[in-house]
CSV table of C-alpha atoms and ligand atoms in Angstrom, one decimal:
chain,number,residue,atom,x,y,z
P,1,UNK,CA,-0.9,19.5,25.5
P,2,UNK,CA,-2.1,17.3,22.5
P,3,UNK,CA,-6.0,16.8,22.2
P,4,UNK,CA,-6.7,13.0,22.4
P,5,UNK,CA,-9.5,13.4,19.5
P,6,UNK,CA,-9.0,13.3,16.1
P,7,UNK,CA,-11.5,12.8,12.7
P,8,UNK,CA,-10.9,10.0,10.4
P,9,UNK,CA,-12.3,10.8,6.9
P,10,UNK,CA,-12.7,7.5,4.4
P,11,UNK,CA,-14.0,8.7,0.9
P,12,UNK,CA,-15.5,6.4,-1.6
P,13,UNK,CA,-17.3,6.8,-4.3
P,14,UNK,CA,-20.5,5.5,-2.9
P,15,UNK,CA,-20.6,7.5,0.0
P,16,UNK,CA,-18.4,9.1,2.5
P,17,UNK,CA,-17.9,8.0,6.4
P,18,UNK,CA,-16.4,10.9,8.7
P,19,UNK,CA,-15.4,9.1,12.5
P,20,UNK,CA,-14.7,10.9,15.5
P,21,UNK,CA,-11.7,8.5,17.2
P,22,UNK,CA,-10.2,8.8,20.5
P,23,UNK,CA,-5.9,7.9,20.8
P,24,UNK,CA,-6.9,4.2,21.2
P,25,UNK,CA,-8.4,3.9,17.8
P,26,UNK,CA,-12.2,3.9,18.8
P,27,UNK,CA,-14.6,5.4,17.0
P,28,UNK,CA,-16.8,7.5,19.6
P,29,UNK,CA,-18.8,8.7,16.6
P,30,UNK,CA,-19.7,8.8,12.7
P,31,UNK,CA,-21.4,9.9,10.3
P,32,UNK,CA,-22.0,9.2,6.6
P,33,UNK,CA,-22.6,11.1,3.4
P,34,UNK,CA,-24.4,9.6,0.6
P,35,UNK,CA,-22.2,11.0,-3.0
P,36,UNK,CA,-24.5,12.6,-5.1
P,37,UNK,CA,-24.1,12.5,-8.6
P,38,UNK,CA,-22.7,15.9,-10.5
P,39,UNK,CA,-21.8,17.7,-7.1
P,40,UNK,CA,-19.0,19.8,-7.0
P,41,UNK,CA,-15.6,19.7,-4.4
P,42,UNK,CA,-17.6,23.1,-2.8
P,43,UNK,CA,-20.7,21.1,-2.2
P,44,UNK,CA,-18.6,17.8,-1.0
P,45,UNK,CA,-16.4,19.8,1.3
P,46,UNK,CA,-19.2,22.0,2.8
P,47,UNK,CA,-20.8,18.6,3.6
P,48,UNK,CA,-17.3,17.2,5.3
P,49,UNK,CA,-17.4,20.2,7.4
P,50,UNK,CA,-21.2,19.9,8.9
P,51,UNK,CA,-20.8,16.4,9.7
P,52,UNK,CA,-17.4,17.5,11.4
P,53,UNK,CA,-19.1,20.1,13.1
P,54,UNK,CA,-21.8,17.6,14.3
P,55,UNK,CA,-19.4,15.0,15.3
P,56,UNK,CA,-17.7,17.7,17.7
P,57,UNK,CA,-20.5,19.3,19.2
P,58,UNK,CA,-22.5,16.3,20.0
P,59,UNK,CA,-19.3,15.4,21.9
P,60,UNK,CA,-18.7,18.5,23.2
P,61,UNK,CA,-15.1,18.8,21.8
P,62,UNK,CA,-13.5,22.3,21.5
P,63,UNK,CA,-10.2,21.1,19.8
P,64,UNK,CA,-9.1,18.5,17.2
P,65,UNK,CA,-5.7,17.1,17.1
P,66,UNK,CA,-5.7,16.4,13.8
P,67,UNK,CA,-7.8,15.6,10.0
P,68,UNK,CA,-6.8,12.2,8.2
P,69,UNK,CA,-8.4,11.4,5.1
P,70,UNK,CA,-8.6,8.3,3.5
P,71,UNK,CA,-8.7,9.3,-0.3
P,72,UNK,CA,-9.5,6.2,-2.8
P,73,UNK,CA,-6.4,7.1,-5.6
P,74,UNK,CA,-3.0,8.4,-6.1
P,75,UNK,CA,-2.1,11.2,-2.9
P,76,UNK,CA,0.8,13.9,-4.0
P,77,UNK,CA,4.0,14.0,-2.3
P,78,UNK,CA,3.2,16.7,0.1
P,79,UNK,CA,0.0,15.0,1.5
P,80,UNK,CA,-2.3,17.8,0.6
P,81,UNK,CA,-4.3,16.9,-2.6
P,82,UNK,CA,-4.9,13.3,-4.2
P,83,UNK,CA,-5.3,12.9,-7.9
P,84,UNK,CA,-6.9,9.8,-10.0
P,85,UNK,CA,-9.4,9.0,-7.8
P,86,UNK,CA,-13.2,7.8,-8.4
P,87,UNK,CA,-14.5,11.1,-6.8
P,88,UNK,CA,-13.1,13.2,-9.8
P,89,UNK,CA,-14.1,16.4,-8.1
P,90,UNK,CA,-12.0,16.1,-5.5
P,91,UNK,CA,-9.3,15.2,-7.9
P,92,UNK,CA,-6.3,18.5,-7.7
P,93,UNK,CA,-7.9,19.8,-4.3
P,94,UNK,CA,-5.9,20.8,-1.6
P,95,UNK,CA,-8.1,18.6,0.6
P,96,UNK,CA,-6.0,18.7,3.5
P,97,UNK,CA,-4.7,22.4,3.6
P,98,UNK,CA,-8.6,23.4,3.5
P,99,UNK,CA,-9.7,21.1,6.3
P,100,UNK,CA,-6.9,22.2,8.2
P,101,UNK,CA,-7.9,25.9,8.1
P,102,UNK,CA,-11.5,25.3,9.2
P,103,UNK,CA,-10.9,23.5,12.0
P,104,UNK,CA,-7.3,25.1,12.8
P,105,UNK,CA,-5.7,21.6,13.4
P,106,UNK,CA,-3.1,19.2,10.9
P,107,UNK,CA,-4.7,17.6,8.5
P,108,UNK,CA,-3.4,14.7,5.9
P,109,UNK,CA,-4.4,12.6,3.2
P,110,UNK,CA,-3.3,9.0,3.1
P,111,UNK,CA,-4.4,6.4,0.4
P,112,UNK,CA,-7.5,4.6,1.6
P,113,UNK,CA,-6.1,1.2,1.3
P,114,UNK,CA,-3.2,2.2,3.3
P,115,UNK,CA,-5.7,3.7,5.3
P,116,UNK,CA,-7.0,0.6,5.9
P,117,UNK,CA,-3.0,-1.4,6.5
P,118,UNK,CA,-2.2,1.0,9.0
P,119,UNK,CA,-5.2,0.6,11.2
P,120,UNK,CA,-4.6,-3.2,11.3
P,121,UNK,CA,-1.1,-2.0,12.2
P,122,UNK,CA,-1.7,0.0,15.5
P,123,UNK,CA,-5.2,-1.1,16.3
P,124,UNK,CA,-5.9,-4.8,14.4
P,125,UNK,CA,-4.8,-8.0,13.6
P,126,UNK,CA,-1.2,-6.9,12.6
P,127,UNK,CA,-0.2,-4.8,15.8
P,128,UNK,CA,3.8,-4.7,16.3
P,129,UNK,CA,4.2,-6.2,12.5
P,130,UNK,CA,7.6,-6.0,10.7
P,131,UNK,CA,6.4,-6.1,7.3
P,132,UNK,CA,2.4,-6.8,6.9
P,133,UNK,CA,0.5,-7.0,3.6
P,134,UNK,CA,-2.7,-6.2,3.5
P,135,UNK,CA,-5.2,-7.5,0.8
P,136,UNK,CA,-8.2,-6.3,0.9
P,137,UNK,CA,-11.1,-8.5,-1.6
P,138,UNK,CA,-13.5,-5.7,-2.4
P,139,UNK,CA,-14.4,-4.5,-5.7
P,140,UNK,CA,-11.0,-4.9,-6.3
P,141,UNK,CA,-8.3,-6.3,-4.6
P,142,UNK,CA,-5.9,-3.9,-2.9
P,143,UNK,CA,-2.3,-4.5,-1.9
P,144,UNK,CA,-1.0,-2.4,0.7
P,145,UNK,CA,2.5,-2.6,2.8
P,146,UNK,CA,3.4,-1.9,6.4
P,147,UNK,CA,6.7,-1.6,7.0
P,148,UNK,CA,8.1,-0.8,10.6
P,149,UNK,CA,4.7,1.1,10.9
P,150,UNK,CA,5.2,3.5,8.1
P,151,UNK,CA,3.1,2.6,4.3
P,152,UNK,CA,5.4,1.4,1.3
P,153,UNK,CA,4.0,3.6,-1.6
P,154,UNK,CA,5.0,2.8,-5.1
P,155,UNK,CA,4.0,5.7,-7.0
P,156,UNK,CA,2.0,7.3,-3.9
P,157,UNK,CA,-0.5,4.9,-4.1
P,158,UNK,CA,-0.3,2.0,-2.0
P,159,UNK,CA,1.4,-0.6,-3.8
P,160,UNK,CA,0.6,0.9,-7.4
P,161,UNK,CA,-2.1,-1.8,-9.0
P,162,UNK,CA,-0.4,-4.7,-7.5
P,163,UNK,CA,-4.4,-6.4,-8.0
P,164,UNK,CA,-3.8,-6.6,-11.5
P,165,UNK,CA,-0.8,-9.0,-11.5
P,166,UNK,CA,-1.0,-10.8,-14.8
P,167,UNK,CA,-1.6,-14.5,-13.9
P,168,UNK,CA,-4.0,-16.0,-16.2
P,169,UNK,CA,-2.7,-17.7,-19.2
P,170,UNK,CA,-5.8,-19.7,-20.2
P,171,UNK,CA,-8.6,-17.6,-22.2
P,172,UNK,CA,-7.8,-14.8,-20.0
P,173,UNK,CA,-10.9,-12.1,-20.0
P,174,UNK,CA,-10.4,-8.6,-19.5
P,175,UNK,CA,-10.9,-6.4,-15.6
P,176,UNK,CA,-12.3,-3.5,-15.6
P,177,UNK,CA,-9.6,-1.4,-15.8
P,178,UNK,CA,-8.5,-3.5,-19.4
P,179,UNK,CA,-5.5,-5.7,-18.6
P,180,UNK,CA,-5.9,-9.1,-19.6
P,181,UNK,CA,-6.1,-11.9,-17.2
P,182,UNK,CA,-4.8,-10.1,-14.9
P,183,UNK,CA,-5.7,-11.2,-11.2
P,184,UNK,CA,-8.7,-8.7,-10.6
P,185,UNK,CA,-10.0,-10.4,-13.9
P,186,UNK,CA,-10.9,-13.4,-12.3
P,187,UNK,CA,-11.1,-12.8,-8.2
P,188,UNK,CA,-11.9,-9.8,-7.5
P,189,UNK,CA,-15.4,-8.7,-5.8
P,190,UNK,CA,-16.9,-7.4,-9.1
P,191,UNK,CA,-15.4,-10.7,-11.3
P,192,UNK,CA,-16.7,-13.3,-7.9
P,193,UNK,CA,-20.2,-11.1,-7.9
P,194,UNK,CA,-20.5,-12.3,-11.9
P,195,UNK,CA,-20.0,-15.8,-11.2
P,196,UNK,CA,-21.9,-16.4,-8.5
P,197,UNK,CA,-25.0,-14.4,-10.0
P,198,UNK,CA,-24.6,-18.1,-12.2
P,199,UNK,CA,-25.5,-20.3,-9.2
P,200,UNK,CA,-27.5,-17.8,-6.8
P,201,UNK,CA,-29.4,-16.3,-10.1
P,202,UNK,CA,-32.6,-14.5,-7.6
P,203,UNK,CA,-30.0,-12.5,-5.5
P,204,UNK,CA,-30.1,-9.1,-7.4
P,205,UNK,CA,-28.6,-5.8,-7.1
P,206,UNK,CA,-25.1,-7.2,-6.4
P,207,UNK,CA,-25.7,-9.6,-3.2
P,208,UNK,CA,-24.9,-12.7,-5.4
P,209,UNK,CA,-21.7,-12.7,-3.2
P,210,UNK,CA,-23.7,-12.1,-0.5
P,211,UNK,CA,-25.6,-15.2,-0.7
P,212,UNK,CA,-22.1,-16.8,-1.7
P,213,UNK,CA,-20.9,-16.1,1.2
P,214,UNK,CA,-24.0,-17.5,3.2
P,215,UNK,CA,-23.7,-20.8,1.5
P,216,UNK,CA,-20.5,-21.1,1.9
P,217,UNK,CA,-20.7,-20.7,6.3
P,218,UNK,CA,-23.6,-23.2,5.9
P,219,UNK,CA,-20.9,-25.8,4.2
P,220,UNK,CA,-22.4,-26.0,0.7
P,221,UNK,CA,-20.1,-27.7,-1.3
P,222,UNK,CA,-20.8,-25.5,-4.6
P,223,UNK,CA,-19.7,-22.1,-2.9
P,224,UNK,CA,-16.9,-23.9,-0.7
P,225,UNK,CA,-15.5,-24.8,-4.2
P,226,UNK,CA,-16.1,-20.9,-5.8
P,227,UNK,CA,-14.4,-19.7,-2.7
P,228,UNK,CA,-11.7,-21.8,-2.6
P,229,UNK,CA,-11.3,-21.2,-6.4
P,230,UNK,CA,-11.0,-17.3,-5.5
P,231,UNK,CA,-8.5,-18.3,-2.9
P,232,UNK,CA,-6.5,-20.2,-5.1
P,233,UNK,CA,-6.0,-17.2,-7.5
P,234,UNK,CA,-5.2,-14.6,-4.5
P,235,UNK,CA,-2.9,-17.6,-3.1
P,236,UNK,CA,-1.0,-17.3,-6.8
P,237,UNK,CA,-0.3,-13.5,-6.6
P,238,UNK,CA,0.5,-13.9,-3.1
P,239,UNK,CA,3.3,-16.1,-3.7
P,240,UNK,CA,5.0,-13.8,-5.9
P,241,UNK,CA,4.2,-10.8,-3.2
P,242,UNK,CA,5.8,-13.0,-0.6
P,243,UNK,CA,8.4,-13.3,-2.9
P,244,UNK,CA,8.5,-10.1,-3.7
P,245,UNK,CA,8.1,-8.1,-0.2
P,246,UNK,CA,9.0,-11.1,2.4
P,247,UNK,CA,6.0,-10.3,4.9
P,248,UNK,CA,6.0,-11.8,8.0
P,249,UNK,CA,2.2,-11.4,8.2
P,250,UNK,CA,-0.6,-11.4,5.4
P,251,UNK,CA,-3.7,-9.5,6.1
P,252,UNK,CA,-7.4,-10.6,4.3
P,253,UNK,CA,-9.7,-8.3,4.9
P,254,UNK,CA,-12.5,-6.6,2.6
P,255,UNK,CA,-16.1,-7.8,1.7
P,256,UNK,CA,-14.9,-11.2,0.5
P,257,UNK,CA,-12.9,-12.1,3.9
P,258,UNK,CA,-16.7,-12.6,5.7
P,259,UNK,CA,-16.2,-15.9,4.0
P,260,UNK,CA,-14.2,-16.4,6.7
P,261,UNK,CA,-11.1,-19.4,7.0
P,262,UNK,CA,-12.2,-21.1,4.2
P,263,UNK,CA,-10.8,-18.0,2.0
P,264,UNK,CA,-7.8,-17.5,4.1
P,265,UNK,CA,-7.1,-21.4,3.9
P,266,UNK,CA,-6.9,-21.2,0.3
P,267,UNK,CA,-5.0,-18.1,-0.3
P,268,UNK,CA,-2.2,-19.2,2.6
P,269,UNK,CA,-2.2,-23.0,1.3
P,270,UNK,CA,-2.0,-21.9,-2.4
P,271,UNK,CA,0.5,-19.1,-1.4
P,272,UNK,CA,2.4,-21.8,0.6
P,273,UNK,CA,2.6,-24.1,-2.5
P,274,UNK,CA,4.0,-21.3,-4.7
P,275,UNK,CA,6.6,-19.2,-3.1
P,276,UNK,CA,10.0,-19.9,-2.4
P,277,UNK,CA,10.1,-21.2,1.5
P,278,UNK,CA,12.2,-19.1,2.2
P,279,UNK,CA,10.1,-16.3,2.4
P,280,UNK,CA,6.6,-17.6,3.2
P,281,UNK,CA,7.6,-20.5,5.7
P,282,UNK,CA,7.1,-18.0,8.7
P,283,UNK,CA,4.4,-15.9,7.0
P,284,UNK,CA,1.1,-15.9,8.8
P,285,UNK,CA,-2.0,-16.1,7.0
P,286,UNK,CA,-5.3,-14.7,9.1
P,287,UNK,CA,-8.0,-12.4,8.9
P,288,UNK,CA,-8.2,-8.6,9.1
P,289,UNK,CA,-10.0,-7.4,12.1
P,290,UNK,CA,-11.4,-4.1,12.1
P,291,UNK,CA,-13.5,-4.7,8.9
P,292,UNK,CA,-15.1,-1.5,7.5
P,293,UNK,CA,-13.9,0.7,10.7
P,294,UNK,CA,-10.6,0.2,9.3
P,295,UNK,CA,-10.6,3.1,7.0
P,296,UNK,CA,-12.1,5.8,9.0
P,297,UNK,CA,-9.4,4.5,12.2
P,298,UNK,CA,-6.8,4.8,9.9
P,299,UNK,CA,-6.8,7.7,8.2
P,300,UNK,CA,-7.0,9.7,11.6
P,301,UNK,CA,-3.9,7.4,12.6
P,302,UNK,CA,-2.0,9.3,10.0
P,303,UNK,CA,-2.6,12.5,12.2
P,304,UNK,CA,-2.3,10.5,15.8
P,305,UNK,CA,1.3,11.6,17.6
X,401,ZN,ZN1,-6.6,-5.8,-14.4
């Protein structure tokens, strides 16, 4: 008999969120682990394990079917360790072989923005989907592909660093990562936090977007136009996607997509405008669903039957 509980793991480099989530995809319990600076995997993994520990005892669970983790970089082929990540001490660690020992169950490690696609896929906004893309706005801008349920990985990562098309012709500016007007460059969460820190100047420690995002649902014309502008930029690398992948469905879902339709409006109109019709005049545009869940209900998909 399969146990109907499994734990979803969703590493980041702020802090870590560990679910408890039943066959449906509902999360019956969490916890979360603050990163601290300079600790080692020992440390990190000891810390995984208690808050497993808790998650099962509080629920009185003798048996896991399975350990997904959501790891935020490049997984290796046999889904054991992830590499390239920003938690470099978990970087080369056969993350999934040792959380598989101490709890005696499967255990897997999926990219986190995959993470993310295949929750919208089984649980979301993009249940029964042929091909779905998922973008997801956050500090960057993740590209992820569903197809027929399973991810599309180029390079086992996700769609490689699909973000950082090269669109921007114009006095491009460098991302973070050091391509040059390349699509992060100029809409991603970190690039949209700079520019609106111009208009909303007394929102500090990196809510500018925040109050972006609040002016915007309130109809102010200056952040309906910064918006739109960030739409109009994802809407240009979306074309080529659609031209690229053919998705019947597009996905928008990270910290940006609280902006709501006026985002998706822009990125489906612009995308619309772009791409050949061919392959976008039956795309659906909307917005993800399961917001920040979506990493810790994916990652325990990977291990779901
Ligand atoms: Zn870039």
């Amino acid at each position: 008999m399969t146990a109907a509980h499994y734990i979803g793991v969703d590493i980041g480099g702020g802090s870590t969120k560990i679910g408890l989530v039943d066959a449906s995809g509902a999360i019956l319990a969490r916890q979360r682990i603050p990163a601290r600076e300079g600790q080692g995997a020992d440390r990190i993994l000891d810390a995984y394990g208690t808050a497993v520990d808790i998650l099962l005892h509080e629920a009185r669970i003798a048996r896991l079917g399975g350990v997904g983790i959501g790891f935020p970089g490049h997984i290796q082929a046999d889904f054991t360790t992830g590499m390239n990540s920003n938690v470099p001490a978990l970087d080369g660690m056969p993350l999934a072989d040792i959380l598989s020992d101490r709890f005696g169950c499967p255990a897997r490690l999926v990219n986190d923005a995959d993470a993310g696609a295949l929750a919208e896929h089984r649980f979301g906004a993009g249940r029964g989907v042929g091909r779905l893309l998922m973008l997801t706005v956050g500090t960057g801008i993740g590209v992820s592909l569903v197809v027929d349920g399973l991810p599309f990985d180029a390079g086992n990562c996700c769609l490689g660093d699909a973000g950082h098309i090269v669109l921007v012709s114009e006095n491009p500016v460098r991302c973070r990562q050091g391509c040059l007007g390349c699509l992060e460059s100029v809409a991603s969460g970190a690039a949209i936090e700079l520019k609106a820190r111009e208009i909303y100047p007394g929102a500090a420690g990196g809510s500018a977007t925040a109050a972006l995002v609040r002016a915007a649902a309130a109809g102010r014309p200056e952040a309906l136009a910064m918006i739109a502008e960030a739409g109009r930029w994802i809407g240009m690398a979306a074309a080529t996607w659609c031209n690229i992948f053919a998705p019947h469905h597009v996905l928008i879902g990270g910290g940006l997509s609280a902006a709501g339709q006026s985002l998706v409006g822009a990125i489906r109109d612009e995308a619309r405008r772009r791409a050949m019709p061919y392959n976008i005049t039956n795309t659906e545009f909307t917005l993800a669903e399961l917001g920040n869940d979506a990493g810790i209900i994916g990652a325990a998909a990977v291990v779901m039957p």
